[in-house]
Short mmCIF file of C-alpha atoms in Angstrom, two decimals:
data_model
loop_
_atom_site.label_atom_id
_atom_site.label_comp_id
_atom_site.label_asym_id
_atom_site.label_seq_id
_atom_site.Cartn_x
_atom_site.Cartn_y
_atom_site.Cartn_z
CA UNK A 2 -31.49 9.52 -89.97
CA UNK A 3 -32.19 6.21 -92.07
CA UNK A 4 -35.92 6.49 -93.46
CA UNK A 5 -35.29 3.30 -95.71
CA UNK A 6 -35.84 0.40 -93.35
CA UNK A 7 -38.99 1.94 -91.86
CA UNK A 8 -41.00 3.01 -95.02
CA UNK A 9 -40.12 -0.73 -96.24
CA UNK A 10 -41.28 -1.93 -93.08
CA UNK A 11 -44.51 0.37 -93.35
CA UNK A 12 -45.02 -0.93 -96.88
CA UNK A 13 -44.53 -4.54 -96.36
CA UNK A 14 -47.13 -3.99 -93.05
CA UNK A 15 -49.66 -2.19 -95.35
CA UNK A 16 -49.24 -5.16 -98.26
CA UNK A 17 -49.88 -8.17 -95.50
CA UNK A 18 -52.78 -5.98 -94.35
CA UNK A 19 -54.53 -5.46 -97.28
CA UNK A 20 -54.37 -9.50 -98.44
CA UNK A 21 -56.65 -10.20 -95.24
CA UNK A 22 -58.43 -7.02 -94.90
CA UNK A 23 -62.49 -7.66 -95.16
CA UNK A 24 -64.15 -4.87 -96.43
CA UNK A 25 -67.63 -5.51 -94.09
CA UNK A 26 -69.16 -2.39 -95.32
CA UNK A 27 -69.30 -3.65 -98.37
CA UNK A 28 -70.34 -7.48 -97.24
CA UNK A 29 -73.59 -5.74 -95.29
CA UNK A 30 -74.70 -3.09 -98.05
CA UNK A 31 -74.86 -6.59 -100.23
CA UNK A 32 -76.70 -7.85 -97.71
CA UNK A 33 -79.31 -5.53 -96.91
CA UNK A 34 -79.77 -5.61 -101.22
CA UNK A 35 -79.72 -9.33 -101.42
CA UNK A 36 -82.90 -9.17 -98.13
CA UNK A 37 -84.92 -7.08 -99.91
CA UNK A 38 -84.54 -8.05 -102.94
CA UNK A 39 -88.18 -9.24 -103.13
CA UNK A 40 -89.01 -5.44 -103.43
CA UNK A 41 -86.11 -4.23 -105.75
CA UNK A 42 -88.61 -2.69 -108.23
CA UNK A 43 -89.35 -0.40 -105.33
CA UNK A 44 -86.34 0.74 -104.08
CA UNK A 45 -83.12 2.13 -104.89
CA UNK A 46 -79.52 1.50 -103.23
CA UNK A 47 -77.11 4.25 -103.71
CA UNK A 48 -73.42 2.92 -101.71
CA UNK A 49 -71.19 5.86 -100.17
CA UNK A 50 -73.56 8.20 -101.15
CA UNK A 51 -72.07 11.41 -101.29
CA UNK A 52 -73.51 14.65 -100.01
CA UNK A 53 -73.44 17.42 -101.91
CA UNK A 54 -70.10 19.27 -102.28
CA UNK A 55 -68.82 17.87 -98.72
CA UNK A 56 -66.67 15.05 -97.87
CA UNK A 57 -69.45 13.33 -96.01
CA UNK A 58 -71.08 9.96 -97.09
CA UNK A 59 -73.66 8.16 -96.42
CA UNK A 60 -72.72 4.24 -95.91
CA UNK A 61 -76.23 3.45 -98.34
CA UNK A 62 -79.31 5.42 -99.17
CA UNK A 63 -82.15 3.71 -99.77
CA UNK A 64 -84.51 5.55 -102.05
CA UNK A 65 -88.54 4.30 -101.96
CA UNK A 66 -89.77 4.91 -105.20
CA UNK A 67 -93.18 5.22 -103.99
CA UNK A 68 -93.36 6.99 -101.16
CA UNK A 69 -96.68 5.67 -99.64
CA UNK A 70 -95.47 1.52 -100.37
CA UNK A 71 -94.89 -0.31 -96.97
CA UNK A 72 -92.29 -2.78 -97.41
CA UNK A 73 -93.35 -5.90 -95.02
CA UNK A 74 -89.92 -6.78 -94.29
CA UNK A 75 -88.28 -6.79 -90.79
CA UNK A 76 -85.73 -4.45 -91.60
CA UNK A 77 -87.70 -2.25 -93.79
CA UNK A 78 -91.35 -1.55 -91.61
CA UNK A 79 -89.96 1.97 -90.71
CA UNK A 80 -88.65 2.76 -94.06
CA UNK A 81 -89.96 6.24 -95.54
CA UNK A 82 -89.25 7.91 -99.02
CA UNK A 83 -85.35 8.35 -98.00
CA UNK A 84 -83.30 6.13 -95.56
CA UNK A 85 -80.07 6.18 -94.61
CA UNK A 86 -77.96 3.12 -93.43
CA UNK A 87 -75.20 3.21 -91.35
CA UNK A 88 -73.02 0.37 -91.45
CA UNK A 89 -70.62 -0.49 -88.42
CA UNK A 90 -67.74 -3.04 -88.87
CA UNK A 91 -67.28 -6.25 -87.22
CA UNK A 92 -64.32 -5.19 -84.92
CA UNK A 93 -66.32 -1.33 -84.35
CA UNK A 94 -69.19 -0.35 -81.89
CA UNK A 95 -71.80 1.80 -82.75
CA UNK A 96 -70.78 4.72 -80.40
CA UNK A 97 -72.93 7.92 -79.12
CA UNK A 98 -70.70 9.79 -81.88
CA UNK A 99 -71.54 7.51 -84.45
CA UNK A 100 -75.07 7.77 -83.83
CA UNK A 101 -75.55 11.82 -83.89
CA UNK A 102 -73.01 11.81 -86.95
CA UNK A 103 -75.69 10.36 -88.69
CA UNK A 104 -78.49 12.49 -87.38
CA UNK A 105 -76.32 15.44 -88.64
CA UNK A 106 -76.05 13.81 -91.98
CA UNK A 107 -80.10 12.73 -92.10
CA UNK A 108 -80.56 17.04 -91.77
CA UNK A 109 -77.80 17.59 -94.62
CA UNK A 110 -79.69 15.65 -97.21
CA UNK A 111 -82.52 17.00 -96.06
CA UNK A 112 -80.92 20.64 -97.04
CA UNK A 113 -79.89 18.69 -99.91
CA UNK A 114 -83.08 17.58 -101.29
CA UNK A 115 -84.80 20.85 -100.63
CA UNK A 116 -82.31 22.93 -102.91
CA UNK A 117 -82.88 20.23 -105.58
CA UNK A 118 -86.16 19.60 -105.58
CA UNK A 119 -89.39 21.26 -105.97
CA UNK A 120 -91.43 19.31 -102.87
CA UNK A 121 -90.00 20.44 -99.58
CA UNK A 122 -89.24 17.30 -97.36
CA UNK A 123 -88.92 17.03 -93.35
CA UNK A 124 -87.98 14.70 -90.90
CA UNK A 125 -90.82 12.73 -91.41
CA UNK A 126 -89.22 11.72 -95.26
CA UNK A 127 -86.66 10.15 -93.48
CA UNK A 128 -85.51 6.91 -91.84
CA UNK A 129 -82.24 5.98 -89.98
CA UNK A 130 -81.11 2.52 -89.44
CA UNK A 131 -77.94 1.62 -87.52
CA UNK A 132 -76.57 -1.52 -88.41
CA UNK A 133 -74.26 -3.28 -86.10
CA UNK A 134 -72.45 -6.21 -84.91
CA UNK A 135 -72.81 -6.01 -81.20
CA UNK A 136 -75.74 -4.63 -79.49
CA UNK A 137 -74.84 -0.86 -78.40
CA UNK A 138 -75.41 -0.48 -74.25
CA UNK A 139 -73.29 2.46 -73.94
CA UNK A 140 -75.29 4.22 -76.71
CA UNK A 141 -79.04 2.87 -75.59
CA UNK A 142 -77.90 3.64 -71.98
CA UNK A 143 -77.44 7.27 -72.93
CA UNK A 144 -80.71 7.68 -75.07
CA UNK A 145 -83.21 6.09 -72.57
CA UNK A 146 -81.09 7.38 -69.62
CA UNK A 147 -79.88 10.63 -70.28
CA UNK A 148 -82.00 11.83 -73.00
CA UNK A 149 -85.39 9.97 -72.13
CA UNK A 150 -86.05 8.43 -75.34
CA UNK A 151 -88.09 5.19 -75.51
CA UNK A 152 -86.27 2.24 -76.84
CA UNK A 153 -87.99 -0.75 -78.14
CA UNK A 154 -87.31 -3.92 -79.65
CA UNK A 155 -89.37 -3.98 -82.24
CA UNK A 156 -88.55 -7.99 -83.49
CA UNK A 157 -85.69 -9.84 -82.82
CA UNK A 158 -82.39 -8.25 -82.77
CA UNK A 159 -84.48 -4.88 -84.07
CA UNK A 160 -84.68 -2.11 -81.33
CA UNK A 161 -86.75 1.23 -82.73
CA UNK A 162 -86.04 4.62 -80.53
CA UNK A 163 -89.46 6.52 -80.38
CA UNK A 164 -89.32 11.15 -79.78
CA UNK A 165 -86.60 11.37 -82.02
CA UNK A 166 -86.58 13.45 -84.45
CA UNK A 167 -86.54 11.92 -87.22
CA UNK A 168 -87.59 7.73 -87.16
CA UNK A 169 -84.89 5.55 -86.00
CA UNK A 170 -83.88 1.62 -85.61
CA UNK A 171 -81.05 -0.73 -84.49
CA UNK A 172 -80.51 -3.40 -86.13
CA UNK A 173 -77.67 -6.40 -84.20
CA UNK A 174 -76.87 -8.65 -86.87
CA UNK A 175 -75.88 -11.68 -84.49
CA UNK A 176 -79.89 -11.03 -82.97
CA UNK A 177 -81.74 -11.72 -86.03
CA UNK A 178 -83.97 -14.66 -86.70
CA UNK A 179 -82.20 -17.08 -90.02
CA UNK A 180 -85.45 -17.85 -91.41
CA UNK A 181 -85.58 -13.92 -92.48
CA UNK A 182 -81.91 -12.50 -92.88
CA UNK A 183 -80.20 -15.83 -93.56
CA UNK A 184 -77.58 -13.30 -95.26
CA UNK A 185 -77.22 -10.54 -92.68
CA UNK A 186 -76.76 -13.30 -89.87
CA UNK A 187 -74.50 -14.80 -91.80
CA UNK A 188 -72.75 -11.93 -91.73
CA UNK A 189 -69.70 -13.11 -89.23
CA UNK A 190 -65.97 -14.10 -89.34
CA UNK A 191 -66.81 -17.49 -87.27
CA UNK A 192 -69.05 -19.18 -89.10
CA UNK A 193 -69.27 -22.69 -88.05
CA UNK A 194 -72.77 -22.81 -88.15
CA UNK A 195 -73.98 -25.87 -90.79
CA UNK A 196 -76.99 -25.34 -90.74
CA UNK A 197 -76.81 -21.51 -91.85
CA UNK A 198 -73.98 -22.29 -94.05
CA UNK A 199 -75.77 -25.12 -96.40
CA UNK A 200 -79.30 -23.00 -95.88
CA UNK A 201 -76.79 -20.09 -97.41
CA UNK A 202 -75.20 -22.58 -100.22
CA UNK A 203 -78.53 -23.59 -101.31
CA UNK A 204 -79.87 -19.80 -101.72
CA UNK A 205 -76.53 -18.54 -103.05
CA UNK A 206 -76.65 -21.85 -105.89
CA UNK A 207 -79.71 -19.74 -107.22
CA UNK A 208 -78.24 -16.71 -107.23
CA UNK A 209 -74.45 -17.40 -107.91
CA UNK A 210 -74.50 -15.66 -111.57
CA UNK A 211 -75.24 -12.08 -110.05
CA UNK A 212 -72.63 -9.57 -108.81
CA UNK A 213 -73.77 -8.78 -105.77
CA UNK A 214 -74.00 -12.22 -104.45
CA UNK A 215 -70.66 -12.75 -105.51
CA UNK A 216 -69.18 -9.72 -103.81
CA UNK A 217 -71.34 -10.71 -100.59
CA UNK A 218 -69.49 -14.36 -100.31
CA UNK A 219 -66.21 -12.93 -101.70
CA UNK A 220 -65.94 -10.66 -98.36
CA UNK A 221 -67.85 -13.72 -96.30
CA UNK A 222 -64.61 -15.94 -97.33
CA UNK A 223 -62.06 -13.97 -96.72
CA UNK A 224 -63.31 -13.00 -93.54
CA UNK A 225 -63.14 -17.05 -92.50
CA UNK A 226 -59.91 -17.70 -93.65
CA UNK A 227 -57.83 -18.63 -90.40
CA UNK A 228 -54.20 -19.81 -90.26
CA UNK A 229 -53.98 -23.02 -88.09
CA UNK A 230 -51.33 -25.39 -88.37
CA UNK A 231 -49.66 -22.96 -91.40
CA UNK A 232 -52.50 -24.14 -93.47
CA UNK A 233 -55.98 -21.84 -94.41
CA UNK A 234 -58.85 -23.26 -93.14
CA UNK A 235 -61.96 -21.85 -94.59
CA UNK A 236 -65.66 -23.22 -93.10
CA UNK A 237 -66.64 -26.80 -95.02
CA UNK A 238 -70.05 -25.21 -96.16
CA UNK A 239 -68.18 -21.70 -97.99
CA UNK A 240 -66.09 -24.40 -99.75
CA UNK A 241 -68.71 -25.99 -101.55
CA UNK A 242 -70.12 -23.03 -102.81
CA UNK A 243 -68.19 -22.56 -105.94
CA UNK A 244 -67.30 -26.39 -105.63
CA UNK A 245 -63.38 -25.96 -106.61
CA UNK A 246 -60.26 -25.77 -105.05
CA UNK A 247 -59.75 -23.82 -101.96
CA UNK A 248 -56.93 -21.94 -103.68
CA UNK A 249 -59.33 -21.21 -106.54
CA UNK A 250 -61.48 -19.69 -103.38
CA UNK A 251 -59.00 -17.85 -101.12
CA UNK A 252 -57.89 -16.10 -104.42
CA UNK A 253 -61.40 -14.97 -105.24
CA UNK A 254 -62.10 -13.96 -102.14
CA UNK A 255 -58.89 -11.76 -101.72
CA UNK A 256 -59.24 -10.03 -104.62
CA UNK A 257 -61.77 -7.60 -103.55
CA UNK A 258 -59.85 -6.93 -100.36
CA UNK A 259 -56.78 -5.87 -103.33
CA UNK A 260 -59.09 -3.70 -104.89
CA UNK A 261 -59.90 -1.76 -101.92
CA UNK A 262 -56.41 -1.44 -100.72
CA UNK A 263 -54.23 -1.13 -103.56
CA UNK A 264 -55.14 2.41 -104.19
CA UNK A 265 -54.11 3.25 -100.95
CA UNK A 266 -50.77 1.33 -101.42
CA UNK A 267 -49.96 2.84 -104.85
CA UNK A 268 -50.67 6.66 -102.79
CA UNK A 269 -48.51 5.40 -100.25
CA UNK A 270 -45.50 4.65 -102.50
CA UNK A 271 -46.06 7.74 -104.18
CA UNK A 272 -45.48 9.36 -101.14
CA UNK A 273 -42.41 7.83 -100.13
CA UNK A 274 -40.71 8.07 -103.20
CA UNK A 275 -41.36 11.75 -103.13
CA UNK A 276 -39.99 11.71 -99.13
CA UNK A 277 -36.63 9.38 -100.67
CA UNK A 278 -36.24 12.34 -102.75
CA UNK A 279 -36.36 15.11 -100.72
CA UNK A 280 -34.70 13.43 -98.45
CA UNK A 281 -31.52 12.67 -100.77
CA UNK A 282 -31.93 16.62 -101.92
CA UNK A 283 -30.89 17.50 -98.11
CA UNK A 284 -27.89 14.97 -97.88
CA UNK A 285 -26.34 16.73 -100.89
CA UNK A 286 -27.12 20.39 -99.74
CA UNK A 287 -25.84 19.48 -95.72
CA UNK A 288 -22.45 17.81 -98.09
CA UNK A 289 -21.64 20.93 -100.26
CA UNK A 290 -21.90 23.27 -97.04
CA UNK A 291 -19.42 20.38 -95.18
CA UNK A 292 -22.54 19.23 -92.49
CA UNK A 293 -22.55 16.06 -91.41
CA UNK A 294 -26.22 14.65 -92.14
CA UNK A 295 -26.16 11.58 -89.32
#
């Protein structure tokens, strides 16, 4: 009964895991800040926004300061006073599951608001955007098929469902048009692209002094880091961007991917250390009452 080999092997999985992990949810709430950040003074972005005393979270609210203010932006049109965002991964699919999750969570804060605030809200306060990687046909299948709902593409790589109950869009990354959501399009772990990656080294050169921008290409790197050859190749354009050595970048760009794993590493050893212990407890109780432990 030898625990020590495989809790070293777990650890030393979890550590080469975490170096390379890309944390997209992150890399697309940036995203959706960075595309609309022409109308920041009217709106609010609230990550893993937590509802009330449950463990449930929203990937980003979206709160319109003034309720009645359209936002003209592609990804915004349906937007109402409260909108949730739910943010798929690169290697996940936007599942029938996923999708009435959400709608349970969009009548949660709903309850939410409604014990903490004088106005009463309804459906009609809320939005729900689905953000994904790869366009959903088992999902749209089963809304226009089995429950009759009308879905329509709205503008490229936007589809809106229509009788829902509360207002609803999908948004495919990989669908939407450069010129408007250079950032969310370049949202992928193959970009080889030039033209999107200098159109993205020229916006980011503006913006390269602000946090969020920072976090956005710190998850964009990492995510194009590929071993070939035993050396790390990283896209030409993503290089120039901070114009330094790509060891300089590939440690930027893994150090949010520590962050977000380390926790979970330092809970991890914790845990073993605890199991080594218990587990060398029962070795000396099975010796002093003469019982072989193997």
């Amino acid at each position: 009964m030898n625990r020590t080999n495989d809790t070293s092997a777990l650890l030393s999985s979890v550590n080469t895991l975490y170096k390379h992990h890309v944390n997209w949810h992150e890399a697309v709430t940036c995203a959706i800040e960075i595309e609309l950040r022409d109308y920041a003074k009217l709106l609010q972005f609230l990550t893993e926004y937590k509802l009330g005393k449950n463990y449930y979270r929203i990937d980003l609210l979206i709160v319109k300061k003034l309720s009645g203010q359209v936002i003209p932006k592609n990804i915004a049109c349906i937007f109402k006073t409260y909108n949730l965002v739910e943010c798929k991964g690169i290697h996940s699919s936007l599942t029938v599951n996923a999708y009435y999750k959400t709608i349970g969570y969009a009548g949660l804060l709903i309850d939410q608001l409604n014990n903490t605030h004088p106005e009463q809200y309804t459906s009609l306060d809320i939005s729900l955007t689905f953000l994904t990687f790869h366009y959903p046909r088992k999902l749209i299948n089963h809304l226009t098929e089995e429950r009759q709902l009308i879905v329509e593409k709205t503008s490229e790589g936007i589809y809106h469902i229509s009788i829902e109950i509360f207002d609803v869009q999908i948004i495919v990354t990989n669908k939407l048009p450069p010129e408007e959501n250079l950032y969310l399009r370049c949202l992928t772990n193959n970009l080889t692209d030039t033209d999107l990656a200098n159109r993205l080294v020229n916006d980011y050169a503006r913006h390269c002094d602000r946090d969020i921008y920072i976090k956005y290409l710190n998850q964009l790197i990492t995510a194009n880091l590929k071993t070939e050859g035993g050396s790390l190749m990283v896209c030409e354009g993503l290089l120039n961007l901070f114009g330094t050595s790509s060891e300089e970048i590939i440690a930027k760009a893994k150090k949010e991917s520590a962050d977000y794993y380390q926790p979970r590493i330092d809970e991890l050893s914790a845990s073993i250390a605890q199991l080594s212990s218990q587990n060398n407890y029962l070795k000396e109780l099975l010796k002093q009452h003469n019982i072989s432990f193997e």
